[in-house]
Coordinates of C-alpha atoms in Angstrom, one line a residue:
M27 CA 39.6 -30.5 -69.1
H28 CA 38.1 -32.9 -71.8
Q29 CA 39.7 -34.8 -74.4
D30 CA 38.9 -38.0 -76.4
V31 CA 41.0 -41.2 -76.4
D32 CA 42.6 -40.1 -79.7
E33 CA 43.7 -36.9 -78.5
L34 CA 45.2 -38.5 -75.4
A35 CA 47.1 -40.9 -77.7
E36 CA 48.5 -38.0 -79.6
K37 CA 49.8 -36.2 -76.6
I38 CA 51.2 -39.4 -75.2
A39 CA 53.2 -39.8 -78.4
E40 CA 54.3 -36.2 -78.4
Y41 CA 55.4 -36.6 -74.8
C42 CA 57.3 -39.8 -75.6
A43 CA 59.0 -38.2 -78.6
A44 CA 60.1 -35.3 -76.6
V45 CA 61.6 -37.6 -73.8
R46 CA 63.4 -39.6 -76.4
R47 CA 64.8 -36.3 -77.9
E48 CA 66.3 -35.3 -74.5
H49 CA 67.1 -38.8 -73.1
G50 CA 68.2 -40.9 -76.0
N51 CA 66.7 -44.4 -76.3
W52 CA 63.9 -43.9 -73.6
Q53 CA 62.0 -47.3 -73.0
S54 CA 59.3 -46.8 -70.5
R55 CA 55.7 -46.4 -70.0
V56 CA 53.1 -43.7 -69.4
A57 CA 50.7 -44.2 -66.8
V58 CA 47.4 -42.2 -67.0
M59 CA 45.3 -41.3 -64.0
L60 CA 41.5 -40.9 -64.6
H61 CA 39.7 -38.7 -62.2
T62 CA 35.9 -39.4 -62.1
F63 CA 32.8 -37.7 -60.7
L64 CA 29.5 -38.8 -61.6
G65 CA 26.2 -36.9 -61.8
H66 CA 22.8 -36.7 -63.7
D67 CA 23.6 -33.6 -65.5
T68 CA 26.9 -32.9 -67.3
E69 CA 27.0 -29.2 -66.9
Y70 CA 26.5 -29.4 -63.1
V71 CA 29.3 -32.0 -63.0
R72 CA 31.6 -29.7 -64.8
E73 CA 30.7 -26.7 -62.5
V74 CA 31.3 -28.8 -59.4
V75 CA 34.6 -30.3 -60.5
R76 CA 36.2 -27.4 -62.6
K77 CA 37.9 -25.4 -59.7
P78 CA 39.1 -28.4 -57.6
M79 CA 40.3 -30.0 -60.5
C80 CA 42.2 -27.0 -61.8
D81 CA 43.6 -26.4 -58.3
Y82 CA 44.9 -30.1 -58.3
L83 CA 46.5 -29.6 -61.7
K84 CA 48.0 -26.2 -60.8
G85 CA 49.4 -27.8 -57.5
R86 CA 51.4 -30.5 -59.5
S87 CA 52.7 -28.6 -62.3
I88 CA 56.3 -28.5 -62.8

C-alpha cells in the first residue's frame, strides 16, 4: 500500500505504454487519487486504514 513518487511514475508509464499498445496513438492524462489518514504513529495508522483501504480497492477492481 506504499510507493514512492518514482515507483508511481514507473507504473503510470507502464500503464500508458500498455494502453497505447492496445489503442494506438492514445493521447490522454492519468489522474491519481491520494487517500490520506493522519495520525501520530505510523504503525497505528497502517493498522487502522489497511482493511478499509483494501476493501475499497477490491470493490473497484475490474
